[in-house]
Short mmCIF file of C-alpha atoms in Angstrom, two decimals:
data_model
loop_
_atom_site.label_atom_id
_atom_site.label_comp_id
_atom_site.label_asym_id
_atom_site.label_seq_id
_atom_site.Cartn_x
_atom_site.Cartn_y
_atom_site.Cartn_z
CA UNK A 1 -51.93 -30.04 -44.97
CA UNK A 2 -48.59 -28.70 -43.51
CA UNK A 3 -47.47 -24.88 -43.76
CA UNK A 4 -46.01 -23.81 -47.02
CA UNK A 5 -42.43 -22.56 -46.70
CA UNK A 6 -43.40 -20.30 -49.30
CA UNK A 7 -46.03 -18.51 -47.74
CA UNK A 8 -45.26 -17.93 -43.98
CA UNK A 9 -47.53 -17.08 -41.68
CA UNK A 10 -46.82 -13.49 -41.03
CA UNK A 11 -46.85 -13.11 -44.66
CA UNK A 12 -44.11 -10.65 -44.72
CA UNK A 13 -41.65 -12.50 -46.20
CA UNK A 14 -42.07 -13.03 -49.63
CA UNK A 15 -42.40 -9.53 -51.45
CA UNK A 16 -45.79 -8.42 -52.09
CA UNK A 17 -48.05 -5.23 -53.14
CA UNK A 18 -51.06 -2.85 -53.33
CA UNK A 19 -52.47 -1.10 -55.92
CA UNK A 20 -54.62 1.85 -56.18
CA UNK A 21 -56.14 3.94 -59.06
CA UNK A 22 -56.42 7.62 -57.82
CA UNK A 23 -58.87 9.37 -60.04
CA UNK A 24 -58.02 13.02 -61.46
CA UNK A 25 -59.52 14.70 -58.81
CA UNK A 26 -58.34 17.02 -55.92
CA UNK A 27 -59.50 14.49 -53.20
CA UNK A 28 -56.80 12.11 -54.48
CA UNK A 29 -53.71 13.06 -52.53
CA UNK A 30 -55.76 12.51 -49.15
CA UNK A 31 -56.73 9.27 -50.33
CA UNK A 32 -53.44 8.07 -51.16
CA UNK A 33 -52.38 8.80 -48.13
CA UNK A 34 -54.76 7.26 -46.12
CA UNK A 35 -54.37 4.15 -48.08
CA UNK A 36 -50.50 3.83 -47.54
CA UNK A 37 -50.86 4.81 -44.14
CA UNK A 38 -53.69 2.34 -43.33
CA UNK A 39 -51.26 -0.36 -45.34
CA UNK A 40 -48.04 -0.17 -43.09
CA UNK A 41 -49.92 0.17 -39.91
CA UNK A 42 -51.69 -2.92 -40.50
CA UNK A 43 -48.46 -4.68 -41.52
CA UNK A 44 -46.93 -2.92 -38.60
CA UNK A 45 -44.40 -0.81 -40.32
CA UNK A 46 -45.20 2.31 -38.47
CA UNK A 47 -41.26 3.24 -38.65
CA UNK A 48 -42.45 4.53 -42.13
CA UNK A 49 -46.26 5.91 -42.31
CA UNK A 50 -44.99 9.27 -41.82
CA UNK A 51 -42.64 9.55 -44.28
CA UNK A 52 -43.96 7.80 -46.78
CA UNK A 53 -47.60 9.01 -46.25
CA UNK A 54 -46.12 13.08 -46.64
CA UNK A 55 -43.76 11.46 -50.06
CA UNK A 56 -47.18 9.79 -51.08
CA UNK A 57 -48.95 12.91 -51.18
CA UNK A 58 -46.57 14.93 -52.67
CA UNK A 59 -46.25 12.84 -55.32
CA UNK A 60 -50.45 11.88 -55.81
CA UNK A 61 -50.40 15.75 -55.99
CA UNK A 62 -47.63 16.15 -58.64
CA UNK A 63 -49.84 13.85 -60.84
CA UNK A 64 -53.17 16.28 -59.99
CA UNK A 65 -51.90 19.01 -60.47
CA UNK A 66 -49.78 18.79 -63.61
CA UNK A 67 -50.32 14.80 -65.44
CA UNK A 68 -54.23 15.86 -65.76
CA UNK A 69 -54.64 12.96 -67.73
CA UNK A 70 -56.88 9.95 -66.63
CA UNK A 71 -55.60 10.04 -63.27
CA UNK A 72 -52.71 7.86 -61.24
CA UNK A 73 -51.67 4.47 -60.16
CA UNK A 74 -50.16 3.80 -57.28
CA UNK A 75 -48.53 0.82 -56.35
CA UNK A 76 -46.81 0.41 -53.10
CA UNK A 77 -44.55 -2.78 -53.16
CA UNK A 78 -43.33 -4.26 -49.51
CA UNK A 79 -39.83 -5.87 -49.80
CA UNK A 80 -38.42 -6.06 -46.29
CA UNK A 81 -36.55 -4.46 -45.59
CA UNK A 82 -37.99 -1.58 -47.45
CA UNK A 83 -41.08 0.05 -48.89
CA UNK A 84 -41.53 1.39 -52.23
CA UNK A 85 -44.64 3.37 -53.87
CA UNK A 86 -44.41 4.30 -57.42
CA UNK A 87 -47.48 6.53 -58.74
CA UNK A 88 -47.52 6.44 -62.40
CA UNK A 89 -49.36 8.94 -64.86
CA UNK A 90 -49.37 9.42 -68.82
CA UNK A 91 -47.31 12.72 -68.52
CA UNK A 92 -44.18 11.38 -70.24
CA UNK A 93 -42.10 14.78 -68.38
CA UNK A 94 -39.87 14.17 -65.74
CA UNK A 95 -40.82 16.46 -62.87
CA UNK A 96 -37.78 18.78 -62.06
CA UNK A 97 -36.62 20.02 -58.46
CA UNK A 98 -36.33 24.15 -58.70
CA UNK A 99 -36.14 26.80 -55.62
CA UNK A 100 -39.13 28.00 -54.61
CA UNK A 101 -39.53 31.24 -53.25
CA UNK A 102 -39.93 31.79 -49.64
CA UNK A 103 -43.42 32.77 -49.83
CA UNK A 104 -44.33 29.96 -52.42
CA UNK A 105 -47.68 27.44 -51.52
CA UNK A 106 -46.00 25.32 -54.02
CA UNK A 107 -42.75 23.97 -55.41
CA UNK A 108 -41.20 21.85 -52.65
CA UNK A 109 -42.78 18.30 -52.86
CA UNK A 110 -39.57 16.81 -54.65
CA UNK A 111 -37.28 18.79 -52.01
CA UNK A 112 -39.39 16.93 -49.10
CA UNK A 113 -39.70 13.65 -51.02
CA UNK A 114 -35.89 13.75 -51.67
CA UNK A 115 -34.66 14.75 -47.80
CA UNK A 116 -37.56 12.43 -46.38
CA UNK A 117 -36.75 9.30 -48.91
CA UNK A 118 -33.47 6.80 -48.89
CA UNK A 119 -33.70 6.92 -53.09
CA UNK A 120 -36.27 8.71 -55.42
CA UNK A 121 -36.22 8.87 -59.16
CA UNK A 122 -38.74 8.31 -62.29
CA UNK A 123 -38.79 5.78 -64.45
CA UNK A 124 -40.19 5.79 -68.06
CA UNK A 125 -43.65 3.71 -68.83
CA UNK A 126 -46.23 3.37 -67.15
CA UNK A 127 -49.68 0.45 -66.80
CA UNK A 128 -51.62 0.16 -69.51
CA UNK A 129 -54.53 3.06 -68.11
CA UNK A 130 -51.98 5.13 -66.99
CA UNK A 131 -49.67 6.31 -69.67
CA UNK A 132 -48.37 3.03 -71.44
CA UNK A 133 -44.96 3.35 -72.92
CA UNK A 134 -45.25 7.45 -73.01
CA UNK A 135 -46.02 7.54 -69.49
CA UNK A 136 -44.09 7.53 -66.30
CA UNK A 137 -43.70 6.30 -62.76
CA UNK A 138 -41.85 8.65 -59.84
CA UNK A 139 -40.89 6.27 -56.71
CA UNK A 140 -39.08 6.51 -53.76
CA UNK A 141 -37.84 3.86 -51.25
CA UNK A 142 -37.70 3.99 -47.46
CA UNK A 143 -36.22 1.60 -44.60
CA UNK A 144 -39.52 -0.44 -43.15
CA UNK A 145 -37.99 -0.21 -39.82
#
């Protein structure tokens, strides 16, 4: 058998993804970022694990801490030359971006996923498990390298 053009043998060419269910629980965010992390270094994409492990987390932990529903889904999609990760939840609300007071533990996850990211937004729907058509999905994008 000779080598399928469509399925080189680094196997970064063609677009391809990962998928994980993060539970409603506070251990979550950590996990989410371990997984993305452990994803691009393996695929040797370490231009962005740091960036996109801190927008990961932020994100896994905007779904914790206010979706509260059955949990997330993450899905991180490789398209050189970019990454995306979406994490979806039922919460049909769009997160907002407000000040936070100086002193705040909280309130700046879209600030740092929005200075760290090239794009970020939310898009309405979500997997079936996740939110359906009420739900939602906030992604960002950064360069792979």
């Amino acid at each position: 058998m000779g080598v399928n053009a469509a399925c080189p043998a680094d196997g970064l060419a063609v677009p391809h993804s990962y998928t994980l269910y993060c539970p409603p629980r506070r251990t979550s965010p950590r996990v989410a970022r371990d997984f993305v992390t452990s994803v691009l270094r393996t695929l040797d994409l370490t231009a962005a694990v740091d960036a996109a492990a801190l927008c990961t987390s932020e994100l896994v932990t905007n779904t914790y801490l206010h979706a509260r529903g059955a949990g997330s889904v993450l899905w991180l999609a490789i398209e050189l030359p970019t990454v995306r990760v979406t994490v979806y939840d039922d919460n049909p609300t769009e997160p907002t971006s407000h000040p936070a007071p100086d002193l705040d533990e909280h309130g700046r996850g879209l600030h740092l996923v929005g200075a760290l990211a090239d794009k970020w937004g939310v898009c309405q729907g979500a997997p079936l498990g996740s939110g359906g058509m009420r739900g939602k999905g906030v992604w960002f994008v950064l360069a792979a390298g």
